[in-house]
PDB file of C-alpha atoms and ligand atoms in Angstrom:
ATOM      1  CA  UNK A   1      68.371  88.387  76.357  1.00  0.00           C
ATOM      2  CA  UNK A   2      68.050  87.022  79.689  1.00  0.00           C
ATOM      3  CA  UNK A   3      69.329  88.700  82.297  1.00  0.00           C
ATOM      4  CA  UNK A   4      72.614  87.007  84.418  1.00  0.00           C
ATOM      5  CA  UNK A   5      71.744  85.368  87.378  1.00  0.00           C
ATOM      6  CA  UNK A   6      73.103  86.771  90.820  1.00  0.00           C
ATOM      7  CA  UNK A   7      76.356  85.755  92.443  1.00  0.00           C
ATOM      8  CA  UNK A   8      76.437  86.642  96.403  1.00  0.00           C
ATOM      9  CA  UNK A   9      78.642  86.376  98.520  1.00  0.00           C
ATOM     10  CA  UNK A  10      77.622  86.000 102.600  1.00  0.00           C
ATOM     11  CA  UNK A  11      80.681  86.530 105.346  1.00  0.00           C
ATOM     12  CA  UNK A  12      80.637  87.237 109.102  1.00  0.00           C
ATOM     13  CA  UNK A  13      81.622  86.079 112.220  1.00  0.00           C
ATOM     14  CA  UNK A  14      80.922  81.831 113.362  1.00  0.00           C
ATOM     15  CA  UNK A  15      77.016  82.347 114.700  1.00  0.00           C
ATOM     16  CA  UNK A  16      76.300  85.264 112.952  1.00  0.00           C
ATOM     17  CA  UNK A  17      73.633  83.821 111.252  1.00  0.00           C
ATOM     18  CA  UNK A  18      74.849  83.306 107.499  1.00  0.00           C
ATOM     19  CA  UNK A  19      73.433  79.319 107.232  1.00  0.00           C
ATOM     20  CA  UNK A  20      69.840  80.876 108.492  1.00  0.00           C
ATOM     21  CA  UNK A  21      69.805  83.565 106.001  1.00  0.00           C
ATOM     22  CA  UNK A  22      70.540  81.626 103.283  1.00  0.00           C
ATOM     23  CA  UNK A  23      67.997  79.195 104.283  1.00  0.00           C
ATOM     24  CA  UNK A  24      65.434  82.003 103.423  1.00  0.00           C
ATOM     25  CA  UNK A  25      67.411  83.897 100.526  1.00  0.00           C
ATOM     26  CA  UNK A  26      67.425  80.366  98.529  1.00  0.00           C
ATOM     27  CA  UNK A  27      64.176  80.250  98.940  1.00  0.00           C
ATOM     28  CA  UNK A  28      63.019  83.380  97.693  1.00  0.00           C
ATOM     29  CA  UNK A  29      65.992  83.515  94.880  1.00  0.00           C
ATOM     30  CA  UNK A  30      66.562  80.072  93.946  1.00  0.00           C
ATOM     31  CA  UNK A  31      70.025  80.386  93.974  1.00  0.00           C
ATOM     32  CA  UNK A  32      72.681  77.767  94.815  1.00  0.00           C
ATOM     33  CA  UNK A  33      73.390  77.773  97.439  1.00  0.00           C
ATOM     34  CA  UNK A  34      77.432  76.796  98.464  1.00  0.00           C
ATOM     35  CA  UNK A  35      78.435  76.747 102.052  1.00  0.00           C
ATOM     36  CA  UNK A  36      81.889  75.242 102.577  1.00  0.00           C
ATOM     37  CA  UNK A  37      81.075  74.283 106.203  1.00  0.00           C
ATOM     38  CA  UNK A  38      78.244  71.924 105.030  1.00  0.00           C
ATOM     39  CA  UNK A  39      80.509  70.431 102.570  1.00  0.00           C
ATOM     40  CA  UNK A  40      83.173  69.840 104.817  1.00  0.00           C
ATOM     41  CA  UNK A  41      80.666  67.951 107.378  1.00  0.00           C
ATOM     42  CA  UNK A  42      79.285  66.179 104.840  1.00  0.00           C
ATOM     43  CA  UNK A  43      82.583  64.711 103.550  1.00  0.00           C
ATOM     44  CA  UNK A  44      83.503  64.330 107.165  1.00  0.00           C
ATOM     45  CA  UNK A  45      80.332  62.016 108.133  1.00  0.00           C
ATOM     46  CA  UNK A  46      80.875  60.470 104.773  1.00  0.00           C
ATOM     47  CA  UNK A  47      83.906  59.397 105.621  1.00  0.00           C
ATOM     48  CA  UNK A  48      85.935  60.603 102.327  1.00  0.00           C
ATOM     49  CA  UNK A  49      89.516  61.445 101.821  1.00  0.00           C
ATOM     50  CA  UNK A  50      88.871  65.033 102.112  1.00  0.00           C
ATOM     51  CA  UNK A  51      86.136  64.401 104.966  1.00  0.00           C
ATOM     52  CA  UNK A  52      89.209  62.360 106.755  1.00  0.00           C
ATOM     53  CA  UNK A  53      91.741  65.363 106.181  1.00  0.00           C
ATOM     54  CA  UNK A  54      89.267  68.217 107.441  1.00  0.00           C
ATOM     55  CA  UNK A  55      88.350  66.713 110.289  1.00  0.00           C
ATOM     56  CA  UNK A  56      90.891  67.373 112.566  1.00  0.00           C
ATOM     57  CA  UNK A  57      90.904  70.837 111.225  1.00  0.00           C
ATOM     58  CA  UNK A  58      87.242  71.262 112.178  1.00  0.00           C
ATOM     59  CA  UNK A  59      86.929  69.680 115.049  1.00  0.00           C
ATOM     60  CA  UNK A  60      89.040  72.430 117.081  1.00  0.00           C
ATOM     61  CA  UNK A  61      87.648  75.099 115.500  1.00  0.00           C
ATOM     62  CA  UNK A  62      90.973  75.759 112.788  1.00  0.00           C
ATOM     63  CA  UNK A  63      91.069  76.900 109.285  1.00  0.00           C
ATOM     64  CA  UNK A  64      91.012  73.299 106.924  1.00  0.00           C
ATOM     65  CA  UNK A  65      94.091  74.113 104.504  1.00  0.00           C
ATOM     66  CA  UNK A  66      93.417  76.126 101.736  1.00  0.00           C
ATOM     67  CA  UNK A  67      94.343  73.980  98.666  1.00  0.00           C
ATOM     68  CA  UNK A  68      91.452  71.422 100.085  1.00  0.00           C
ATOM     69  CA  UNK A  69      88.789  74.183  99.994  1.00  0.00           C
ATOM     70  CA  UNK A  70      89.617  76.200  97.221  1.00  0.00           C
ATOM     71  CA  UNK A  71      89.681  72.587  94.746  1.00  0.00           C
ATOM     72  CA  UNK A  72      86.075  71.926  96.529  1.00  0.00           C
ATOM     73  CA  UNK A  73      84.480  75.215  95.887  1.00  0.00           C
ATOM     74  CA  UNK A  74      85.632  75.867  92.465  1.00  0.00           C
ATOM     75  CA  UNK A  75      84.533  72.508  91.356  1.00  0.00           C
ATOM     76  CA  UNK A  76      81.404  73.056  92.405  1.00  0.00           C
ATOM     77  CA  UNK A  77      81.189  76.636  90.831  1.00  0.00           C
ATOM     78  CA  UNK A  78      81.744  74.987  87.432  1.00  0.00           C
ATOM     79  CA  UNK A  79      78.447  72.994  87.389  1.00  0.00           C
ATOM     80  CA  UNK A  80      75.220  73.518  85.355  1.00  0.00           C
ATOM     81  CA  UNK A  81      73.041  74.880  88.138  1.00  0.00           C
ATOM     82  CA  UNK A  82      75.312  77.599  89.089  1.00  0.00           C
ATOM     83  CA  UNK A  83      75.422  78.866  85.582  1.00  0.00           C
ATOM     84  CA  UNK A  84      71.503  78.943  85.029  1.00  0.00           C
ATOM     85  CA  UNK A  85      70.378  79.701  88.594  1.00  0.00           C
ATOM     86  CA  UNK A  86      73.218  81.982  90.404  1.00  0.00           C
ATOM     87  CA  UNK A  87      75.458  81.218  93.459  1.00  0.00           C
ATOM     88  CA  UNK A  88      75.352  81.769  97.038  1.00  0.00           C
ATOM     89  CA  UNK A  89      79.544  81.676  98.869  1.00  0.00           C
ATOM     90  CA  UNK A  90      78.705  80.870 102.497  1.00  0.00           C
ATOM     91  CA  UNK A  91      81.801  80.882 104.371  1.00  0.00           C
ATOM     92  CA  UNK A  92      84.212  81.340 101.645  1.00  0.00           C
ATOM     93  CA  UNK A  93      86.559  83.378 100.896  1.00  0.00           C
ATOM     94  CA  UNK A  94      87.964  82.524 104.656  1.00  0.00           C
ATOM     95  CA  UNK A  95      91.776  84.204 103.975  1.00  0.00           C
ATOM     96  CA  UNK A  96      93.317  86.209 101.646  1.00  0.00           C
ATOM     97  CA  UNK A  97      94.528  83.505  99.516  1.00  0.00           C
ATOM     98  CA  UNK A  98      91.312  82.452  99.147  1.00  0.00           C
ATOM     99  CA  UNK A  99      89.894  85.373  97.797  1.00  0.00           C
ATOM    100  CA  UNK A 100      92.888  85.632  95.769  1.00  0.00           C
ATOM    101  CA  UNK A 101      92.149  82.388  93.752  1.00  0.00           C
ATOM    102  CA  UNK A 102      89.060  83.578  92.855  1.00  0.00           C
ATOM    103  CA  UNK A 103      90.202  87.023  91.621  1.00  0.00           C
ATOM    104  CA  UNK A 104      92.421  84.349  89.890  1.00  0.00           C
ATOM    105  CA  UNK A 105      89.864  83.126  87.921  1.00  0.00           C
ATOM    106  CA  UNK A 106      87.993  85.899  87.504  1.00  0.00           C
ATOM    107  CA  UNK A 107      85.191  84.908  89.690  1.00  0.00           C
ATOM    108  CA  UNK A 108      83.516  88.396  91.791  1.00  0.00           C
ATOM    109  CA  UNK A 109      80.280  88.474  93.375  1.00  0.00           C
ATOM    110  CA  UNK A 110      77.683  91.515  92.837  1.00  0.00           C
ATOM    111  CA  UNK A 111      77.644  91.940  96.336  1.00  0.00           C
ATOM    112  CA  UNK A 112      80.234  90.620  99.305  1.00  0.00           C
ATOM    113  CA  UNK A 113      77.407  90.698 102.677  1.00  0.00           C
ATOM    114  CA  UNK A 114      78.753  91.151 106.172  1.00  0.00           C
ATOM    115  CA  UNK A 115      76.704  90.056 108.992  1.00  0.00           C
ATOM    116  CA  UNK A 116      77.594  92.471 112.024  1.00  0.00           C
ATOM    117  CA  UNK A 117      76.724  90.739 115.336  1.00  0.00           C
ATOM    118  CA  UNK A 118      78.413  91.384 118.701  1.00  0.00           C
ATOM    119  CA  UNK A 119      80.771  88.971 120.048  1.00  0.00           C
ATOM    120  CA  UNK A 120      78.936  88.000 123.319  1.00  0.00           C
ATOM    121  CA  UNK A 121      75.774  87.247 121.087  1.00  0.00           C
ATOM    122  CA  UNK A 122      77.837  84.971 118.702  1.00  0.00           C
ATOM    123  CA  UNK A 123      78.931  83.068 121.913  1.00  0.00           C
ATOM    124  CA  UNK A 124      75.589  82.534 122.959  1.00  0.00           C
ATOM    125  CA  UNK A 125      74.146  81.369 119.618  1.00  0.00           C
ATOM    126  CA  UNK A 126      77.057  78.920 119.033  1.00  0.00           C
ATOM    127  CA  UNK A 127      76.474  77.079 122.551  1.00  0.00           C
ATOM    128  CA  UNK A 128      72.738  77.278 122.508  1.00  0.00           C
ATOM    129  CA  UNK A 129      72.793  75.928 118.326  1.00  0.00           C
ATOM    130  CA  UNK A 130      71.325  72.513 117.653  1.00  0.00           C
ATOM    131  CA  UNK A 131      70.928  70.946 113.748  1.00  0.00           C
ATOM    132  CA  UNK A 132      68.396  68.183 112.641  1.00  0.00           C
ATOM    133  CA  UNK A 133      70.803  65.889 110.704  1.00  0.00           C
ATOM    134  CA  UNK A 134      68.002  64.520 108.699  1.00  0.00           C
ATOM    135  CA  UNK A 135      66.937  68.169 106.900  1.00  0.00           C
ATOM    136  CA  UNK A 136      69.678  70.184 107.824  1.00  0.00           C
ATOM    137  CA  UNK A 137      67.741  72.642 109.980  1.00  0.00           C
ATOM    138  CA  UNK A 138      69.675  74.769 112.300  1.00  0.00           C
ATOM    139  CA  UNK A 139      67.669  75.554 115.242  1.00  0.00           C
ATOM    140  CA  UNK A 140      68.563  77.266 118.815  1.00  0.00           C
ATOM    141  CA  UNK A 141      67.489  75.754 122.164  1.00  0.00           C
ATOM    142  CA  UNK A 142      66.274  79.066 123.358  1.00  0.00           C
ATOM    143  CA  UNK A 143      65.628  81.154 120.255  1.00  0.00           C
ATOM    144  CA  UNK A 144      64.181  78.542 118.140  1.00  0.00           C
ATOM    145  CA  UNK A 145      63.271  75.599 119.995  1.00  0.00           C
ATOM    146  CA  UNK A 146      62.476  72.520 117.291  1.00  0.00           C
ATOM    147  CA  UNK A 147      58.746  71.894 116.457  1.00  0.00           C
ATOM    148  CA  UNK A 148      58.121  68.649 117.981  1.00  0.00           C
ATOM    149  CA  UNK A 149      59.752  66.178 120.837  1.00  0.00           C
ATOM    150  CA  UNK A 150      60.616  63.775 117.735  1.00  0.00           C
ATOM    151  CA  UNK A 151      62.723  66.260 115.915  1.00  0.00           C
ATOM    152  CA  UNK A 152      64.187  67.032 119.520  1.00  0.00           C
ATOM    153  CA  UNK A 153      65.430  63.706 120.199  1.00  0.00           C
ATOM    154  CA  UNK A 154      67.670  63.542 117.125  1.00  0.00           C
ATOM    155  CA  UNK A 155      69.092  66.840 117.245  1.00  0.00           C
ATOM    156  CA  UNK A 156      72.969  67.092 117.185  1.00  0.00           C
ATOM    157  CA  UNK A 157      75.402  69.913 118.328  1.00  0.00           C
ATOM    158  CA  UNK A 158      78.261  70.383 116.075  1.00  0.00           C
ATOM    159  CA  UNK A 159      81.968  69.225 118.152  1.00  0.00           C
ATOM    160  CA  UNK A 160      83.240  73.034 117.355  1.00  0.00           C
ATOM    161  CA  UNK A 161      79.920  74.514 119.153  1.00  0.00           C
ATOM    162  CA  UNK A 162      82.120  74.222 122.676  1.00  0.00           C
ATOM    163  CA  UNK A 163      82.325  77.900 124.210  1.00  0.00           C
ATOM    164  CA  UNK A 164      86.187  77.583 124.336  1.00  0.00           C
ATOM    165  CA  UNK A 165      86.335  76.483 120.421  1.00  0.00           C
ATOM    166  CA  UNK A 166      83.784  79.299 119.618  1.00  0.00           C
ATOM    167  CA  UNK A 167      86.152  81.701 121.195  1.00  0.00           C
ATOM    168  CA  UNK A 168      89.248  80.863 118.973  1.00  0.00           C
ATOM    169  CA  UNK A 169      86.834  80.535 115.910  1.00  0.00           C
ATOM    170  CA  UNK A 170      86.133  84.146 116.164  1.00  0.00           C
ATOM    171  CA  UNK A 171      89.519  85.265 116.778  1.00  0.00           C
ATOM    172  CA  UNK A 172      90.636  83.282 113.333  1.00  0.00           C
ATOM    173  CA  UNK A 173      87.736  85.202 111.605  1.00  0.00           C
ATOM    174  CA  UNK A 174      88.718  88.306 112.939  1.00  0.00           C
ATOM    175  CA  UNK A 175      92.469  88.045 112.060  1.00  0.00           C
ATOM    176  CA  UNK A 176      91.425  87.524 108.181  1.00  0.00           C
ATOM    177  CA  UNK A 177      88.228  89.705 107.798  1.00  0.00           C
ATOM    178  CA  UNK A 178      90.036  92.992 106.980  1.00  0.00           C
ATOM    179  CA  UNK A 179      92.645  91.249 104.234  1.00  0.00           C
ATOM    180  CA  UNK A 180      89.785  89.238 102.776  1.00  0.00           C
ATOM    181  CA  UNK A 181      87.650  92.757 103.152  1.00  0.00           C
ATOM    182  CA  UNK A 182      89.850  94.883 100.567  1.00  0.00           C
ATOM    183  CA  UNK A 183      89.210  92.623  98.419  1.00  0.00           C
ATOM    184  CA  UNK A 184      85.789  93.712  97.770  1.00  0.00           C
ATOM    185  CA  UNK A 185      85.796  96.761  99.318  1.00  0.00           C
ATOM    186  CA  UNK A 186      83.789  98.468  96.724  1.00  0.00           C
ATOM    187  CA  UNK A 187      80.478  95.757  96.989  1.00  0.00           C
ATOM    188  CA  UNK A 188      81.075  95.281 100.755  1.00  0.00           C
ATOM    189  CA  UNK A 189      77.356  95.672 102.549  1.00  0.00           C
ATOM    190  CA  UNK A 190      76.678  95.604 106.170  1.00  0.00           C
ATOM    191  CA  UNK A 191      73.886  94.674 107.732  1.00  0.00           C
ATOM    192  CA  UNK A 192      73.174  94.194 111.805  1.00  0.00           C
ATOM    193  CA  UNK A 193      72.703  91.018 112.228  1.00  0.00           C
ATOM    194  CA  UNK A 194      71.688  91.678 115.927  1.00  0.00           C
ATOM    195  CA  UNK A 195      67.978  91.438 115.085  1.00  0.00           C
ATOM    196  CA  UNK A 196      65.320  88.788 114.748  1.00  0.00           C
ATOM    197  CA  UNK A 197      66.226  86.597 111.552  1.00  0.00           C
ATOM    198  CA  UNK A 198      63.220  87.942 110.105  1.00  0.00           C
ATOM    199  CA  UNK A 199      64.176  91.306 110.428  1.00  0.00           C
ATOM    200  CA  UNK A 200      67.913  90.749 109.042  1.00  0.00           C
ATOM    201  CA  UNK A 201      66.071  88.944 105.714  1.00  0.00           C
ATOM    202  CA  UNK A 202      63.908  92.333 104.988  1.00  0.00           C
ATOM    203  CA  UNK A 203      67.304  93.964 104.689  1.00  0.00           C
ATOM    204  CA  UNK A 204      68.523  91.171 102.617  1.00  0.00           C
ATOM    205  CA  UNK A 205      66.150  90.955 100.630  1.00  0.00           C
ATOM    206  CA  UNK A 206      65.680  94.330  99.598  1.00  0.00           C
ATOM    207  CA  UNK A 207      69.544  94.392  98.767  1.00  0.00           C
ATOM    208  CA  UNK A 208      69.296  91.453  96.376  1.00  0.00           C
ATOM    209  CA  UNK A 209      65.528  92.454  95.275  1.00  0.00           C
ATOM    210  CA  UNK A 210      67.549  95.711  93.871  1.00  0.00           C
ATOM    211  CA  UNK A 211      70.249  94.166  92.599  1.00  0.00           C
ATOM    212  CA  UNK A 212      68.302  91.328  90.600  1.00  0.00           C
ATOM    213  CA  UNK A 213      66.063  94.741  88.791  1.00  0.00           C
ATOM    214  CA  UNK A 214      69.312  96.301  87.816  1.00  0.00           C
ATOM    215  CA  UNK A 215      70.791  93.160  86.208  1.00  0.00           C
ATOM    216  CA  UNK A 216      67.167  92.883  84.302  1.00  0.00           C
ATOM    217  CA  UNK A 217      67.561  96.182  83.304  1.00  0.00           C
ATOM    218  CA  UNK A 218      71.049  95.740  82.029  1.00  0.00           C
ATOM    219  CA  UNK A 219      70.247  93.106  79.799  1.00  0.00           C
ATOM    220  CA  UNK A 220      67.030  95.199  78.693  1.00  0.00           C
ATOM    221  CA  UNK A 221      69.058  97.777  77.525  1.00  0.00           C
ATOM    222  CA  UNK A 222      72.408  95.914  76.931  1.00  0.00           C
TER     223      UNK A 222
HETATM  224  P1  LIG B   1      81.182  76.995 108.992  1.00  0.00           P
HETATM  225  O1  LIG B   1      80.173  75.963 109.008  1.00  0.00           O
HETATM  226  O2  LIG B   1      81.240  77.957 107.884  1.00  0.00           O
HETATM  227  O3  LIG B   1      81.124  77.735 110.417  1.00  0.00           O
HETATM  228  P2  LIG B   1      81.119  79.259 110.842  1.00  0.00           P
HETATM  229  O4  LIG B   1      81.621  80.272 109.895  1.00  0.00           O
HETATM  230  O5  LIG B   1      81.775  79.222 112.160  1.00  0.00           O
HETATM  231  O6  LIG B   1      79.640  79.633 110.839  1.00  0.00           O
HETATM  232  P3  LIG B   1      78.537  78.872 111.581  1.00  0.00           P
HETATM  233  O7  LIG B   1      78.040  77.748 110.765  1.00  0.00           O
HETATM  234  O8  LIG B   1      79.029  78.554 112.962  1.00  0.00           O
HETATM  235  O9  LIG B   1      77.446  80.003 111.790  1.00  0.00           O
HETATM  236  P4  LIG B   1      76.400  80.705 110.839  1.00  0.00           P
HETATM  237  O10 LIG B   1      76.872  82.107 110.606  1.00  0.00           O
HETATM  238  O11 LIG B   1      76.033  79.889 109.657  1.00  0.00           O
HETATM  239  O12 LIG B   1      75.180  80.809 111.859  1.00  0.00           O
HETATM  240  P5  LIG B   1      73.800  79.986 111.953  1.00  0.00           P
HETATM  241  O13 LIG B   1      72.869  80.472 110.911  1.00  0.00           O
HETATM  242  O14 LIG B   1      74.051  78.528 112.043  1.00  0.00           O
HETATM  243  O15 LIG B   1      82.650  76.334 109.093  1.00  0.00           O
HETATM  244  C1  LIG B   1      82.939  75.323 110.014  1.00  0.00           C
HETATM  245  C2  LIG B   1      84.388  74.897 109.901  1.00  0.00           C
HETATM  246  O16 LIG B   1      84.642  74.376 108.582  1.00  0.00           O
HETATM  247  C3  LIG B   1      85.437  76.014 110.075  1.00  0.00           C
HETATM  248  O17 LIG B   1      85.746  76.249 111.415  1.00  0.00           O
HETATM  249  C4  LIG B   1      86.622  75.425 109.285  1.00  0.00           C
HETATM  250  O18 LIG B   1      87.290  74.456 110.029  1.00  0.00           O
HETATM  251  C5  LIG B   1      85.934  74.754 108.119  1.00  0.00           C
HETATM  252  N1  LIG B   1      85.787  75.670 106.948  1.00  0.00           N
HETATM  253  C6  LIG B   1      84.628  76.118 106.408  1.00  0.00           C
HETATM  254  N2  LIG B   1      84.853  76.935 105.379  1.00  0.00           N
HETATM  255  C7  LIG B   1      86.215  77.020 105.256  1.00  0.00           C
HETATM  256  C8  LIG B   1      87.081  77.735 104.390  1.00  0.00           C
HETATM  257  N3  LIG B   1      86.605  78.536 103.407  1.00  0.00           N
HETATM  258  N4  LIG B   1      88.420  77.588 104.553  1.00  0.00           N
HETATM  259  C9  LIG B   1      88.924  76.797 105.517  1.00  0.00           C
HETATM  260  N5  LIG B   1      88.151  76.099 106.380  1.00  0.00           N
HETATM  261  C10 LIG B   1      86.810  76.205 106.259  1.00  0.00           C
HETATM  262  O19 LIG B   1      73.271  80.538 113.349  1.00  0.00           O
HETATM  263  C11 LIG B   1      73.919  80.223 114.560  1.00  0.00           C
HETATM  264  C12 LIG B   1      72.883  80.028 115.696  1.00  0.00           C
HETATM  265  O20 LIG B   1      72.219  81.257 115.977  1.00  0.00           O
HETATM  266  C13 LIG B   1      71.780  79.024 115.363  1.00  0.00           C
HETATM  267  O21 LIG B   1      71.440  78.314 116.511  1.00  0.00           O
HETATM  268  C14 LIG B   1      70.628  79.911 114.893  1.00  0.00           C
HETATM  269  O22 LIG B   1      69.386  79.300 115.115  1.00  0.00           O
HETATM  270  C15 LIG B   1      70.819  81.165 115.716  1.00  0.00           C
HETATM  271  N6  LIG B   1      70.430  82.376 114.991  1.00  0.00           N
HETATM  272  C16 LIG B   1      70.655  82.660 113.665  1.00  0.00           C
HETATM  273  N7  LIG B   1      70.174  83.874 113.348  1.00  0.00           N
HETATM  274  C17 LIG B   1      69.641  84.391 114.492  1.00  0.00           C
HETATM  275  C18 LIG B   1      69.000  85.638 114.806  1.00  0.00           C
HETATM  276  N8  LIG B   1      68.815  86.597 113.884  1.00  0.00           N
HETATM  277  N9  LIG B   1      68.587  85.838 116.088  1.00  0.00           N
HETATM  278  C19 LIG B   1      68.795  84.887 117.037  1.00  0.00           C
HETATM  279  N10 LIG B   1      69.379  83.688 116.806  1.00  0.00           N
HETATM  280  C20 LIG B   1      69.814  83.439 115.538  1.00  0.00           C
END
């Protein structure tokens, strides 16, 4: 039988790199990959119902309500793809309740990542972040300057990028990280995400590269 696809899930602080390293673990796992923040701003330049009700949320750096997110994410959980090719959580669970309705439904990762970066570093990469809102591409003025002066020109900063914002971002994500953490305490990973992004993948990647040969040898033997 074939072996299950991998479910992941990626947490840390605002800036601590989670959209970058799923940029790369997509690519080398092909799995879907579900980031609530890109969601939300999607349905917010979209202009939808849920886009109009998150954006006040958003834009000063609070939690959108929970019913909104959990309805989104569990929706999209119960497509096609996700069942062939595996799942990615990017910025979700946020609060305990969240992870709750998911326990709820019986939904558990293999793994629950924590990117560990310090808190003067997260300010830094929030301010200095840029994204190309024709691919999608996060970039960083200083640490990764776009390619070209035409991809320059149309780069946009997100409205909760705004060193005060970033400030009471973090202090939301640290006041639910340790309820939201006991949830999975017994797949919870760290990894320093202080390091070139290159350097944090390796580590990734050898986590879900290990992961992906037991499940193939569970279904060998299973
Ligand atoms: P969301 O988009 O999830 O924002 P976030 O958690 O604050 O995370 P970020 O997107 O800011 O950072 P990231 O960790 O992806 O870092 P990145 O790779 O971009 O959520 C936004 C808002 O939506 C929330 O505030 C909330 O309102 C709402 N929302 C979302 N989910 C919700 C939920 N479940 N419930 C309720 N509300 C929800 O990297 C950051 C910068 O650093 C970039 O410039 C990058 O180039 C650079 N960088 C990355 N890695 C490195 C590295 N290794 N070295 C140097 N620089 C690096």
């Amino acid at each position: 039988s074939q072996s299950e696809p991998l479910k992941v899930m990626i947490s840390g602080a605002p800036a601590s790199g989670k959209g970058t390293q799923c940029e790369m673990i997509v690519k080398k796992f092909g799995v879907v990959h579900i980031s609530t923040g890109d969601i939300l701003r999607a349905e917010v330049s979209a202009g939808t119902e849920i886009g109009n009700k998150a954006k006040e949320y958003m834009n000063s750096g609070r939690l959108v309500p929970d019913e909104i997110v959990t309805a989104m994410v569990t929706a999209r959980l119960s497509l096609e793809d996700v069942k062939e090719q595996g799942w990615l959580l990017d910025g979700y669970p946020r609060s305990s309740a969240q992870a709750e309705s998911l326990e709820k439904l019986n939904i558990r990762p293999d793994v629950y990542i924590m990117l560990d970066v310090p808190d003067d570093v997260l300010i830094n990469r929030c301010v200095g972040r840029r994204m190309d809102p024709l691919t999608g591409k996060i970039y960083h003025i200083e640490n990764f300057p776009p390619e070209n002066e035409e991809i320059k020109a149309r780069l946009v900063t997100r409205p909760d990028d705004t060193e005060e914002k970033v400030k009471s971002r973090l202090q939301i994500y640290k006041q639910n990280a340790e309820s939201i953490i006991s949830t999975y305490s017994d797949i919870v990973v760290k990894i320093d995400g202080n390091h070139p992004k290159e350097v944090v993948f390796k580590e990734i990647d050898s986590l879900l590269s290990r992961l992906q040969k037991d499940k193939e040898e569970k279904s060998k033997s299973g």
